[in-house]
PDB file of C-alpha atoms in Angstrom:
ATOM      1  CA  MET D1156     -93.846-137.901 178.098  1.00 70.00           C
ATOM      2  CA  ASP D1157     -94.814-141.509 177.270  1.00 82.00           C
ATOM      3  CA  ALA D1158     -93.441-140.998 173.743  1.00 86.00           C
ATOM      4  CA  VAL D1159     -90.136-139.784 175.237  1.00 90.00           C
ATOM      5  CA  PHE D1160     -89.786-142.819 177.528  1.00 90.00           C
ATOM      6  CA  ASP D1161     -90.772-145.135 174.681  1.00 90.00           C
ATOM      7  CA  ALA D1162     -88.215-143.543 172.342  1.00 92.00           C
ATOM      8  CA  LEU D1163     -85.453-143.699 174.971  1.00 92.00           C
ATOM      9  CA  SER D1164     -86.209-147.292 175.905  1.00 90.00           C
ATOM     10  CA  HIS D1165     -84.267-148.784 172.979  1.00 91.00           C
ATOM     11  CA  PRO D1166     -80.444-148.970 172.966  1.00 91.00           C
ATOM     12  CA  THR D1167     -80.200-148.252 169.212  1.00 92.00           C
ATOM     13  CA  ARG D1168     -82.158-145.036 169.601  1.00 93.00           C
ATOM     14  CA  ARG D1169     -80.038-144.030 172.608  1.00 94.00           C
ATOM     15  CA  ARG D1170     -76.909-144.674 170.508  1.00 94.00           C
ATOM     16  CA  VAL D1171     -78.288-142.493 167.722  1.00 95.00           C
ATOM     17  CA  LEU D1172     -78.736-139.696 170.258  1.00 95.00           C
ATOM     18  CA  GLU D1173     -75.203-140.245 171.598  1.00 93.00           C
ATOM     19  CA  MET D1174     -73.816-139.964 168.046  1.00 93.00           C
ATOM     20  CA  LEU D1175     -75.719-136.742 167.435  1.00 93.00           C
ATOM     21  CA  LYS D1176     -74.090-135.165 170.509  1.00 90.00           C
ATOM     22  CA  SER D1177     -71.027-134.517 168.338  1.00 86.00           C
ATOM     23  CA  GLY D1178     -73.093-132.657 165.698  1.00 86.00           C
ATOM     24  CA  GLY D1179     -75.727-132.989 163.002  1.00 88.00           C
ATOM     25  CA  MET D1180     -75.579-136.073 160.762  1.00 90.00           C
ATOM     26  CA  THR D1181     -77.406-137.169 157.636  1.00 90.00           C
ATOM     27  CA  ALA D1182     -79.840-140.094 157.730  1.00 89.00           C
ATOM     28  CA  GLY D1183     -77.409-142.099 155.586  1.00 90.00           C
ATOM     29  CA  GLU D1184     -74.412-141.482 157.871  1.00 90.00           C
ATOM     30  CA  LEU D1185     -76.413-142.598 160.877  1.00 92.00           C
ATOM     31  CA  ALA D1186     -77.899-145.655 159.146  1.00 91.00           C
ATOM     32  CA  ASP D1187     -74.411-146.793 158.021  1.00 91.00           C
ATOM     33  CA  ALA D1188     -73.273-146.934 161.645  1.00 90.00           C
ATOM     34  CA  PHE D1189     -75.802-149.650 162.581  1.00 91.00           C
ATOM     35  CA  PRO D1190     -76.058-153.251 161.357  1.00 90.00           C
ATOM     36  CA  VAL D1191     -79.779-152.984 160.681  1.00 88.00           C
ATOM     37  CA  SER D1192     -81.816-152.362 157.536  1.00 88.00           C
ATOM     38  CA  LYS D1193     -82.720-148.871 156.332  1.00 87.00           C
ATOM     39  CA  PRO D1194     -86.490-149.350 157.048  1.00 90.00           C
ATOM     40  CA  THR D1195     -85.680-150.324 160.647  1.00 91.00           C
ATOM     41  CA  MET D1196     -83.517-147.228 161.040  1.00 92.00           C
ATOM     42  CA  SER D1197     -86.310-145.128 159.516  1.00 92.00           C
ATOM     43  CA  GLY D1198     -88.618-146.538 162.204  1.00 93.00           C
ATOM     44  CA  HIS D1199     -86.128-145.546 164.918  1.00 94.00           C
ATOM     45  CA  PHE D1200     -85.753-142.041 163.436  1.00 94.00           C
ATOM     46  CA  ALA D1201     -89.541-141.682 163.291  1.00 94.00           C
ATOM     47  CA  LYS D1202     -89.897-142.625 166.970  1.00 94.00           C
ATOM     48  CA  LEU D1203     -87.183-140.164 168.005  1.00 95.00           C
ATOM     49  CA  ARG D1204     -88.669-137.432 165.823  1.00 93.00           C
ATOM     50  CA  ASN D1205     -92.220-137.996 167.084  1.00 93.00           C
ATOM     51  CA  ALA D1206     -90.963-137.779 170.674  1.00 92.00           C
ATOM     52  CA  GLY D1207     -89.270-134.456 169.813  1.00 90.00           C
ATOM     53  CA  LEU D1208     -85.816-135.807 170.710  1.00 93.00           C
ATOM     54  CA  ILE D1209     -84.282-135.177 167.301  1.00 93.00           C
ATOM     55  CA  HIS D1210     -84.849-132.491 164.741  1.00 89.00           C
ATOM     56  CA  ALA D1211     -84.966-133.347 161.029  1.00 90.00           C
ATOM     57  CA  GLU D1212     -84.291-130.797 158.349  1.00 85.00           C
ATOM     58  CA  SER D1213     -84.167-131.329 154.620  1.00 84.00           C
ATOM     59  CA  CYS D1214     -81.037-129.731 153.251  1.00 76.00           C
ATOM     60  CA  ALA D1215     -79.872-130.012 149.607  1.00 75.00           C
ATOM     61  CA  GLY D1216     -81.887-133.203 149.078  1.00 81.00           C
ATOM     62  CA  THR D1217     -80.717-135.019 152.237  1.00 84.00           C
ATOM     63  CA  ILE D1218     -82.238-135.195 155.687  1.00 88.00           C
ATOM     64  CA  VAL D1219     -79.964-133.828 158.401  1.00 89.00           C
ATOM     65  CA  TYR D1220     -80.752-134.952 161.957  1.00 92.00           C
ATOM     66  CA  THR D1221     -79.724-132.878 164.969  1.00 90.00           C
ATOM     67  CA  LEU D1222     -80.106-133.430 168.687  1.00 91.00           C
ATOM     68  CA  ASN D1223     -83.172-131.895 170.336  1.00 91.00           C
ATOM     69  CA  LEU D1224     -82.835-133.074 173.965  1.00 92.00           C
ATOM     70  CA  SER D1225     -83.783-130.938 176.953  1.00 91.00           C
ATOM     71  CA  VAL D1226     -81.621-131.242 180.071  1.00 93.00           C
ATOM     72  CA  VAL D1227     -84.226-133.431 181.794  1.00 92.00           C
ATOM     73  CA  GLU D1228     -84.518-135.691 178.722  1.00 93.00           C
ATOM     74  CA  GLU D1229     -80.727-136.054 178.594  1.00 92.00           C
ATOM     75  CA  VAL D1230     -80.652-137.016 182.281  1.00 92.00           C
ATOM     76  CA  VAL D1231     -83.421-139.590 181.683  1.00 92.00           C
ATOM     77  CA  MET D1232     -81.474-140.959 178.694  1.00 92.00           C
ATOM     78  CA  SER D1233     -78.268-141.388 180.744  1.00 91.00           C
ATOM     79  CA  PHE D1234     -80.260-142.994 183.546  1.00 90.00           C
ATOM     80  CA  MET D1235     -81.947-145.478 181.190  1.00 89.00           C
ATOM     81  CA  GLY D1236     -78.601-146.185 179.520  1.00 86.00           C
ATOM     82  CA  ARG D1237     -76.953-146.942 182.859  1.00 86.00           C
ATOM     83  CA  LEU D1238     -79.795-149.263 183.777  1.00 82.00           C
ATOM     84  CA  GLY D1239     -79.405-150.930 180.368  1.00 77.00           C
ATOM     85  CA  LEU D1240     -83.120-150.706 179.699  1.00 72.00           C
ATOM     86  CA  GLY D1241     -84.670-152.079 176.524  1.00 66.00           C
ATOM     87  CA  GLY D1242     -82.083-154.639 175.502  1.00 60.00           C
ATOM     88  CA  GLY D1243     -84.646-156.694 173.545  1.00 55.00           C
ATOM     89  CA  THR D1244     -86.349-156.062 170.240  1.00 56.00           C
ATOM     90  CA  ASP D1245     -89.098-153.507 170.064  1.00 58.00           C
ATOM     91  CA  GLU D1246     -92.014-152.911 167.707  1.00 56.00           C
ATOM     92  CA  THR D1247     -89.783-151.367 165.017  1.00 56.00           C
ATOM     93  CA  GLU D1248     -87.622-154.495 164.794  1.00 58.00           C
ATOM     94  CA  ARG D1249     -90.503-156.944 165.206  1.00 56.00           C
ATOM     95  CA  MET D1250     -92.180-155.334 162.181  1.00 55.00           C
ATOM     96  CA  GLU D1251     -89.010-155.874 160.163  1.00 54.00           C
ATOM     97  CA  GLU D1252     -88.814-159.526 161.265  1.00 52.00           C
ATOM     98  CA  ARG D1253     -92.438-160.032 160.184  1.00 55.00           C
ATOM     99  CA  ASN D1254     -91.667-158.486 156.787  1.00 54.00           C
ATOM    100  CA  ASP D1255     -88.696-160.871 156.353  1.00 51.00           C
TER     101      ASP D1255
ATOM    102  CA  MET B 612    -105.007-128.761 170.821  1.00 40.00           C
ATOM    103  CA  THR B 613    -101.395-127.885 171.563  1.00 44.00           C
ATOM    104  CA  ASN B 614    -101.868-124.570 169.712  1.00 47.00           C
ATOM    105  CA  ARG B 615    -104.745-123.597 172.021  1.00 50.00           C
ATOM    106  CA  VAL B 616    -102.918-124.165 175.310  1.00 51.00           C
ATOM    107  CA  PRO B 617    -100.505-121.172 174.983  1.00 63.00           C
ATOM    108  CA  TYR B 618    -103.505-118.831 174.743  1.00 77.00           C
ATOM    109  CA  VAL B 619    -105.958-120.460 177.173  1.00 86.00           C
ATOM    110  CA  LEU B 620    -103.696-120.591 180.239  1.00 87.00           C
ATOM    111  CA  PRO B 621    -102.387-117.003 179.917  1.00 89.00           C
ATOM    112  CA  ILE B 622    -105.957-115.711 179.509  1.00 91.00           C
ATOM    113  CA  VAL B 623    -107.112-117.655 182.610  1.00 93.00           C
ATOM    114  CA  THR B 624    -104.059-116.343 184.499  1.00 94.00           C
ATOM    115  CA  MET B 625    -104.704-112.744 183.411  1.00 95.00           C
ATOM    116  CA  VAL B 626    -108.332-113.012 184.608  1.00 95.00           C
ATOM    117  CA  LEU B 627    -107.030-114.377 187.945  1.00 96.00           C
ATOM    118  CA  LEU B 628    -104.460-111.572 188.220  1.00 96.00           C
ATOM    119  CA  ALA B 629    -107.047-108.904 187.345  1.00 96.00           C
ATOM    120  CA  THR B 630    -109.478-110.346 189.934  1.00 96.00           C
ATOM    121  CA  LEU B 631    -106.788-110.272 192.626  1.00 96.00           C
ATOM    122  CA  ALA B 632    -105.771-106.738 191.584  1.00 96.00           C
ATOM    123  CA  ILE B 633    -109.381-105.486 191.789  1.00 96.00           C
ATOM    124  CA  LEU B 634    -109.954-107.199 195.169  1.00 95.00           C
ATOM    125  CA  ALA B 635    -106.769-105.695 196.589  1.00 95.00           C
ATOM    126  CA  GLY B 636    -107.402-102.300 194.951  1.00 95.00           C
ATOM    127  CA  VAL B 637    -110.861-102.048 196.506  1.00 95.00           C
ATOM    128  CA  HIS B 638    -109.492-102.970 199.960  1.00 93.00           C
ATOM    129  CA  ALA B 639    -106.406-100.710 199.785  1.00 93.00           C
ATOM    130  CA  PRO B 640    -106.667 -97.598 201.980  1.00 92.00           C
ATOM    131  CA  ALA B 641    -106.717 -94.277 200.101  1.00 90.00           C
ATOM    132  CA  GLY B 642    -103.231 -93.024 199.296  1.00 90.00           C
ATOM    133  CA  MET B 643    -101.564 -96.387 200.003  1.00 92.00           C
ATOM    134  CA  ARG B 644     -98.380 -96.967 198.023  1.00 94.00           C
ATOM    135  CA  LEU B 645     -97.288-100.509 197.169  1.00 95.00           C
ATOM    136  CA  ALA B 646     -93.917-101.969 196.220  1.00 92.00           C
ATOM    137  CA  PHE B 647     -93.723-103.217 192.636  1.00 92.00           C
ATOM    138  CA  HIS B 648     -89.970-103.697 192.277  1.00 90.00           C
ATOM    139  CA  TRP B 649     -87.420-105.471 194.444  1.00 83.00           C
ATOM    140  CA  ASN B 650     -83.642-105.417 194.084  1.00 77.00           C
ATOM    141  CA  ASP B 651     -81.575-108.615 193.880  1.00 68.00           C
ATOM    142  CA  ASN B 652     -81.350-108.685 197.696  1.00 68.00           C
ATOM    143  CA  GLY B 653     -85.135-108.994 197.791  1.00 69.00           C
ATOM    144  CA  LEU B 654     -85.568-105.455 199.223  1.00 76.00           C
ATOM    145  CA  ALA B 655     -88.306-103.210 197.779  1.00 83.00           C
ATOM    146  CA  ASP B 656     -86.873-100.281 195.820  1.00 87.00           C
ATOM    147  CA  GLY B 657     -89.776 -99.215 193.567  1.00 91.00           C
ATOM    148  CA  PHE B 658     -93.180 -97.950 194.778  1.00 94.00           C
ATOM    149  CA  ALA B 659     -96.370 -96.742 193.074  1.00 95.00           C
ATOM    150  CA  GLY B 660     -99.995 -95.941 193.892  1.00 95.00           C
ATOM    151  CA  ALA B 661    -102.035 -99.073 194.790  1.00 94.00           C
ATOM    152  CA  TRP B 662    -104.010 -99.378 191.526  1.00 95.00           C
ATOM    153  CA  ALA B 663    -100.990 -98.733 189.314  1.00 96.00           C
ATOM    154  CA  ALA B 664     -98.832-101.248 191.198  1.00 96.00           C
ATOM    155  CA  LEU B 665    -101.563-103.916 191.264  1.00 96.00           C
ATOM    156  CA  LEU B 666    -102.227-103.690 187.532  1.00 96.00           C
ATOM    157  CA  ILE B 667     -98.541-103.947 186.502  1.00 96.00           C
ATOM    158  CA  PRO B 668     -98.505-107.819 186.582  1.00 95.00           C
ATOM    159  CA  VAL B 669    -101.670-107.948 184.418  1.00 95.00           C
ATOM    160  CA  GLY B 670    -100.088-105.777 181.712  1.00 95.00           C
ATOM    161  CA  LEU B 671     -96.730-107.504 182.047  1.00 95.00           C
ATOM    162  CA  CYS B 672     -98.372-110.922 181.730  1.00 94.00           C
ATOM    163  CA  ALA B 673    -100.121-109.843 178.499  1.00 93.00           C
ATOM    164  CA  ALA B 674     -96.895-108.402 177.061  1.00 94.00           C
ATOM    165  CA  LEU B 675     -94.769-111.452 177.986  1.00 92.00           C
ATOM    166  CA  THR B 676     -97.419-113.830 176.598  1.00 91.00           C
ATOM    167  CA  LEU B 677     -97.223-112.024 173.252  1.00 90.00           C
ATOM    168  CA  VAL B 678     -93.404-112.223 173.328  1.00 90.00           C
ATOM    169  CA  PHE B 679     -93.396-115.973 174.132  1.00 86.00           C
ATOM    170  CA  VAL B 680     -96.114-116.822 171.600  1.00 85.00           C
ATOM    171  CA  THR B 681     -94.133-114.925 168.921  1.00 85.00           C
ATOM    172  CA  LEU B 682     -90.882-116.628 169.970  1.00 82.00           C
ATOM    173  CA  SER B 683     -92.545-120.069 170.014  1.00 79.00           C
ATOM    174  CA  ARG B 684     -93.580-119.533 166.375  1.00 79.00           C
ATOM    175  CA  LEU B 685     -89.943-118.838 165.480  1.00 75.00           C
ATOM    176  CA  LEU B 686     -88.143-121.292 167.774  1.00 70.00           C
ATOM    177  CA  GLY B 687     -90.706-124.057 168.386  1.00 68.00           C
ATOM    178  CA  PRO B 688     -93.032-124.880 171.309  1.00 68.00           C
ATOM    179  CA  MET B 689     -92.019-123.399 174.656  1.00 72.00           C
ATOM    180  CA  SER B 690     -95.089-124.132 176.771  1.00 75.00           C
ATOM    181  CA  GLU B 691     -93.029-124.887 179.895  1.00 74.00           C
ATOM    182  CA  LEU B 692     -91.488-121.383 179.722  1.00 78.00           C
ATOM    183  CA  ILE B 693     -94.944-119.845 179.322  1.00 85.00           C
ATOM    184  CA  HIS B 694     -96.141-121.836 182.358  1.00 83.00           C
ATOM    185  CA  GLY B 695     -93.060-120.684 184.331  1.00 82.00           C
ATOM    186  CA  MET B 696     -93.751-117.067 183.392  1.00 88.00           C
ATOM    187  CA  LEU B 697     -97.403-117.409 184.483  1.00 90.00           C
ATOM    188  CA  VAL B 698     -96.378-118.802 187.890  1.00 87.00           C
ATOM    189  CA  MET B 699     -93.914-115.921 188.154  1.00 88.00           C
ATOM    190  CA  MET B 700     -96.698-113.380 187.457  1.00 92.00           C
ATOM    191  CA  ILE B 701     -99.010-114.959 190.075  1.00 93.00           C
ATOM    192  CA  VAL B 702     -96.244-114.761 192.712  1.00 90.00           C
ATOM    193  CA  TYR B 703     -95.470-111.184 191.580  1.00 91.00           C
ATOM    194  CA  GLU B 704     -99.118-110.116 191.956  1.00 94.00           C
ATOM    195  CA  GLY B 705     -99.248-111.861 195.339  1.00 93.00           C
ATOM    196  CA  MET B 706     -96.115-110.003 196.490  1.00 90.00           C
ATOM    197  CA  ILE B 707     -97.603-106.633 195.460  1.00 94.00           C
ATOM    198  CA  ALA B 708    -101.037-107.317 196.978  1.00 95.00           C
ATOM    199  CA  ALA B 709     -99.807-108.966 200.224  1.00 93.00           C
ATOM    200  CA  PRO B 710     -99.486-105.714 202.297  1.00 93.00           C
ATOM    201  CA  VAL B 711    -103.113-104.765 201.492  1.00 94.00           C
ATOM    202  CA  PHE B 712    -104.290-107.951 203.234  1.00 92.00           C
ATOM    203  CA  GLY B 713    -101.831-107.482 206.115  1.00 91.00           C
ATOM    204  CA  ILE B 714     -99.541-110.304 204.952  1.00 88.00           C
ATOM    205  CA  ALA B 715     -95.869-109.596 205.538  1.00 83.00           C
ATOM    206  CA  VAL B 716     -93.282-111.569 203.576  1.00 78.00           C
ATOM    207  CA  PRO B 717     -90.344-112.401 205.895  1.00 79.00           C
ATOM    208  CA  PRO B 718     -87.410-110.168 204.915  1.00 74.00           C
ATOM    209  CA  THR B 719     -85.037-113.161 205.141  1.00 78.00           C
ATOM    210  CA  ILE B 720     -86.549-114.834 202.065  1.00 82.00           C
ATOM    211  CA  SER B 721     -87.260-113.535 198.569  1.00 83.00           C
ATOM    212  CA  PRO B 722     -90.214-115.173 196.776  1.00 83.00           C
ATOM    213  CA  ILE B 723     -89.600-113.124 193.602  1.00 82.00           C
ATOM    214  CA  LEU B 724     -85.980-114.278 193.464  1.00 85.00           C
ATOM    215  CA  ALA B 725     -87.144-117.880 194.090  1.00 87.00           C
ATOM    216  CA  VAL B 726     -89.467-117.708 191.089  1.00 84.00           C
ATOM    217  CA  CYS B 727     -86.641-116.149 189.034  1.00 86.00           C
ATOM    218  CA  GLY B 728     -84.502-119.168 190.007  1.00 90.00           C
ATOM    219  CA  LEU B 729     -87.300-121.497 188.925  1.00 88.00           C
ATOM    220  CA  PHE B 730     -87.609-119.638 185.634  1.00 86.00           C
ATOM    221  CA  TRP B 731     -83.826-119.863 185.157  1.00 89.00           C
ATOM    222  CA  ILE B 732     -84.073-123.661 185.592  1.00 92.00           C
ATOM    223  CA  LEU B 733     -86.915-123.887 183.043  1.00 88.00           C
ATOM    224  CA  MET B 734     -84.990-121.720 180.564  1.00 87.00           C
ATOM    225  CA  GLY B 735     -81.896-123.890 180.988  1.00 90.00           C
ATOM    226  CA  ASN B 736     -83.880-127.082 180.511  1.00 91.00           C
ATOM    227  CA  ARG B 737     -85.481-125.758 177.317  1.00 85.00           C
ATOM    228  CA  MET B 738     -82.317-124.130 175.915  1.00 86.00           C
ATOM    229  CA  PRO B 739     -80.926-127.143 173.954  1.00 87.00           C
ATOM    230  CA  LYS B 740     -84.158-127.284 171.950  1.00 83.00           C
ATOM    231  CA  SER B 741     -83.531-123.925 170.286  1.00 74.00           C
ATOM    232  CA  ARG B 742     -81.434-123.784 167.117  1.00 70.00           C
ATOM    233  CA  PRO B 743     -81.002-121.752 163.953  1.00 64.00           C
ATOM    234  CA  VAL B 744     -82.754-122.912 160.783  1.00 63.00           C
ATOM    235  CA  LEU B 745     -80.494-124.967 158.509  1.00 61.00           C
ATOM    236  CA  ARG B 746     -80.523-123.225 155.141  1.00 63.00           C
ATOM    237  CA  LYS B 747     -77.470-124.622 153.312  1.00 68.00           C
ATOM    238  CA  PRO B 748     -75.154-127.607 153.884  1.00 66.00           C
ATOM    239  CA  GLN B 749     -72.321-125.077 154.451  1.00 65.00           C
ATOM    240  CA  THR B 750     -74.105-123.814 157.570  1.00 69.00           C
ATOM    241  CA  ILE B 751     -74.021-127.229 159.319  1.00 74.00           C
ATOM    242  CA  PRO B 752     -70.867-126.237 161.333  1.00 76.00           C
ATOM    243  CA  ASP B 753     -72.617-123.021 162.478  1.00 78.00           C
ATOM    244  CA  MET B 754     -75.637-125.037 163.512  1.00 80.00           C
ATOM    245  CA  ASN B 755     -73.430-127.548 165.348  1.00 84.00           C
ATOM    246  CA  ARG B 756     -71.764-124.652 167.186  1.00 85.00           C
ATOM    247  CA  ALA B 757     -75.180-123.269 168.192  1.00 84.00           C
ATOM    248  CA  ILE B 758     -76.382-126.687 169.386  1.00 87.00           C
ATOM    249  CA  ALA B 759     -73.136-127.438 171.280  1.00 88.00           C
ATOM    250  CA  THR B 760     -73.233-124.006 172.936  1.00 88.00           C
ATOM    251  CA  SER B 761     -76.879-124.308 173.947  1.00 88.00           C
ATOM    252  CA  ARG B 762     -76.279-127.810 175.384  1.00 90.00           C
ATOM    253  CA  PHE B 763     -73.256-126.562 177.324  1.00 90.00           C
ATOM    254  CA  SER B 764     -75.035-123.380 178.510  1.00 90.00           C
ATOM    255  CA  SER B 765     -78.148-125.244 179.578  1.00 92.00           C
ATOM    256  CA  ARG B 766     -76.302-127.035 182.404  1.00 91.00           C
ATOM    257  CA  PHE B 767     -74.959-123.720 183.741  1.00 90.00           C
ATOM    258  CA  TRP B 768     -78.450-122.230 183.643  1.00 92.00           C
ATOM    259  CA  VAL B 769     -80.062-125.196 185.422  1.00 94.00           C
ATOM    260  CA  VAL B 770     -77.383-125.284 188.147  1.00 94.00           C
ATOM    261  CA  GLY B 771     -77.452-121.451 188.359  1.00 94.00           C
ATOM    262  CA  GLY B 772     -81.235-121.543 188.751  1.00 94.00           C
ATOM    263  CA  ILE B 773     -80.975-124.075 191.569  1.00 95.00           C
ATOM    264  CA  ILE B 774     -78.396-121.837 193.323  1.00 95.00           C
ATOM    265  CA  ILE B 775     -80.623-118.734 192.890  1.00 92.00           C
ATOM    266  CA  LEU B 776     -83.621-120.699 194.212  1.00 92.00           C
ATOM    267  CA  ALA B 777     -81.621-121.836 197.257  1.00 94.00           C
ATOM    268  CA  ALA B 778     -80.238-118.314 197.845  1.00 91.00           C
ATOM    269  CA  ALA B 779     -83.801-116.940 197.737  1.00 89.00           C
ATOM    270  CA  LEU B 780     -85.241-119.400 200.246  1.00 89.00           C
ATOM    271  CA  ILE B 781     -82.332-119.835 202.682  1.00 90.00           C
ATOM    272  CA  PRO B 782     -82.122-116.961 205.192  1.00 86.00           C
ATOM    273  CA  LEU B 783     -78.982-115.141 204.039  1.00 83.00           C
ATOM    274  CA  GLU B 784     -77.415-111.767 204.656  1.00 83.00           C
ATOM    275  CA  PRO B 785     -78.564-109.435 201.828  1.00 81.00           C
ATOM    276  CA  ALA B 786     -74.929-108.799 200.849  1.00 83.00           C
ATOM    277  CA  ILE B 787     -74.229-112.543 200.485  1.00 87.00           C
ATOM    278  CA  ARG B 788     -77.438-113.077 198.487  1.00 87.00           C
ATOM    279  CA  HIS B 789     -76.403-110.181 196.245  1.00 86.00           C
ATOM    280  CA  ILE B 790     -72.952-111.722 195.624  1.00 90.00           C
ATOM    281  CA  VAL B 791     -74.432-115.184 194.948  1.00 90.00           C
ATOM    282  CA  THR B 792     -77.057-113.983 192.447  1.00 89.00           C
ATOM    283  CA  LYS B 793     -74.700-111.574 190.659  1.00 90.00           C
ATOM    284  CA  THR B 794     -72.033-114.302 190.360  1.00 93.00           C
ATOM    285  CA  VAL B 795     -74.566-116.801 188.990  1.00 92.00           C
ATOM    286  CA  LEU B 796     -75.856-114.270 186.451  1.00 90.00           C
ATOM    287  CA  TRP B 797     -72.405-113.369 185.155  1.00 92.00           C
ATOM    288  CA  VAL B 798     -71.170-116.987 185.054  1.00 91.00           C
ATOM    289  CA  THR B 799     -74.275-118.239 183.220  1.00 89.00           C
ATOM    290  CA  LEU B 800     -73.974-115.452 180.650  1.00 88.00           C
ATOM    291  CA  LEU B 801     -70.212-115.211 180.138  1.00 91.00           C
ATOM    292  CA  VAL B 802     -69.001-118.827 180.279  1.00 89.00           C
ATOM    293  CA  PRO B 803     -71.279-120.000 177.405  1.00 86.00           C
ATOM    294  CA  LEU B 804     -70.196-116.949 175.375  1.00 87.00           C
ATOM    295  CA  ILE B 805     -66.526-117.895 175.792  1.00 90.00           C
ATOM    296  CA  TYR B 806     -67.370-121.556 175.029  1.00 88.00           C
ATOM    297  CA  SER B 807     -69.088-120.521 171.789  1.00 85.00           C
ATOM    298  CA  VAL B 808     -66.018-118.554 170.657  1.00 86.00           C
ATOM    299  CA  LEU B 809     -63.565-121.356 171.538  1.00 87.00           C
ATOM    300  CA  TRP B 810     -65.747-124.243 170.221  1.00 82.00           C
ATOM    301  CA  ARG B 811     -64.221-126.328 167.433  1.00 79.00           C
ATOM    302  CA  GLN B 812     -65.820-129.262 165.587  1.00 71.00           C
ATOM    303  CA  ASP B 813     -63.956-132.508 166.467  1.00 68.00           C
TER     304      ASP B 813
END
C-alpha cells in the first residue's frame, strides 16, 4: 500500500491516471502531454506500474498503458488530488535535475 | 512470497473448517439434520444430515480456492477476493454448526447475506483490475470498452454490496429484504450490460 500512496503522491502521476480514464494510450502519447523529459516520464510510468496502478502491454512495438485502479485506489487518488498533495519535486525529478 | 499466500491461507482455513466440522459432528445428536442453504430472506430452505452439512463448506472452500487460483493466473492477482471467500466459508461453517452448540442466529438478521454483501464489495473493488489481453492494436477500442465497463460496473457493485450488507444486518421484514437484494442483483448485473452495449469511445 506504501507503493500506491507514493505513486499517487505526485500530481504528474495523478494526471497520467486521469488521462488514462478515457482509454489506453501509448507511452509516447502520454509523454507528449507533459513538459518533462522522456526519462522523467519513464520514471513516473515505472512508479505507477510498480504500484499496480497502470498496466503496460507491448503491442506492435509500442507500449500501451491502461488504467488499473481499484475503486478504493481511485477514491484515494481523488482525495489526494483534492488535497493537492505532492506539489513539489519527487525522487524521479530530483534524479533528472542531478543528471542535468 | 506473493505466490505462496493464495495457497497457505486457504489450506489453514480448510484445516480450521474441518476441525470445526469434526467438533460439531461429534457433538451432534444422532439423526440431527442441519441447515446448509438459506434463501435470500435468510430463511433456511435446505437441510442434510449433520456430517454431510458440516463438510459442505470444507469441500466448497477447496473447490472455490481452485477456481480463484486458476482465475488469478488468467486475470492477475486476486488475493482480496480469496480472503473474502475464506471469511465467507468460515461464517458459512459457523452458521451450519451453530445449532449443534445451541447457538441461535436471530431470524431478523442474515449473517450469510452480510458476508455476500461484503464479497460483493470486494468483487466491485477488484473489478476494474480485470481486462482482456491486448493482442493487436486494432483491439484497443475493445479493451477500452472492457475497462470503461468494468470501471462503471465496479461502483454499482460496491454500492450494491453496501446495500446488501445493510439489508442483512438491519432487522427487516423478509419480503422487504427479498425485494432489496433482488433489486440490487438485477441492477448490478443489467445496468453494466446496457452500458457496455451503449459505450462509445469519445
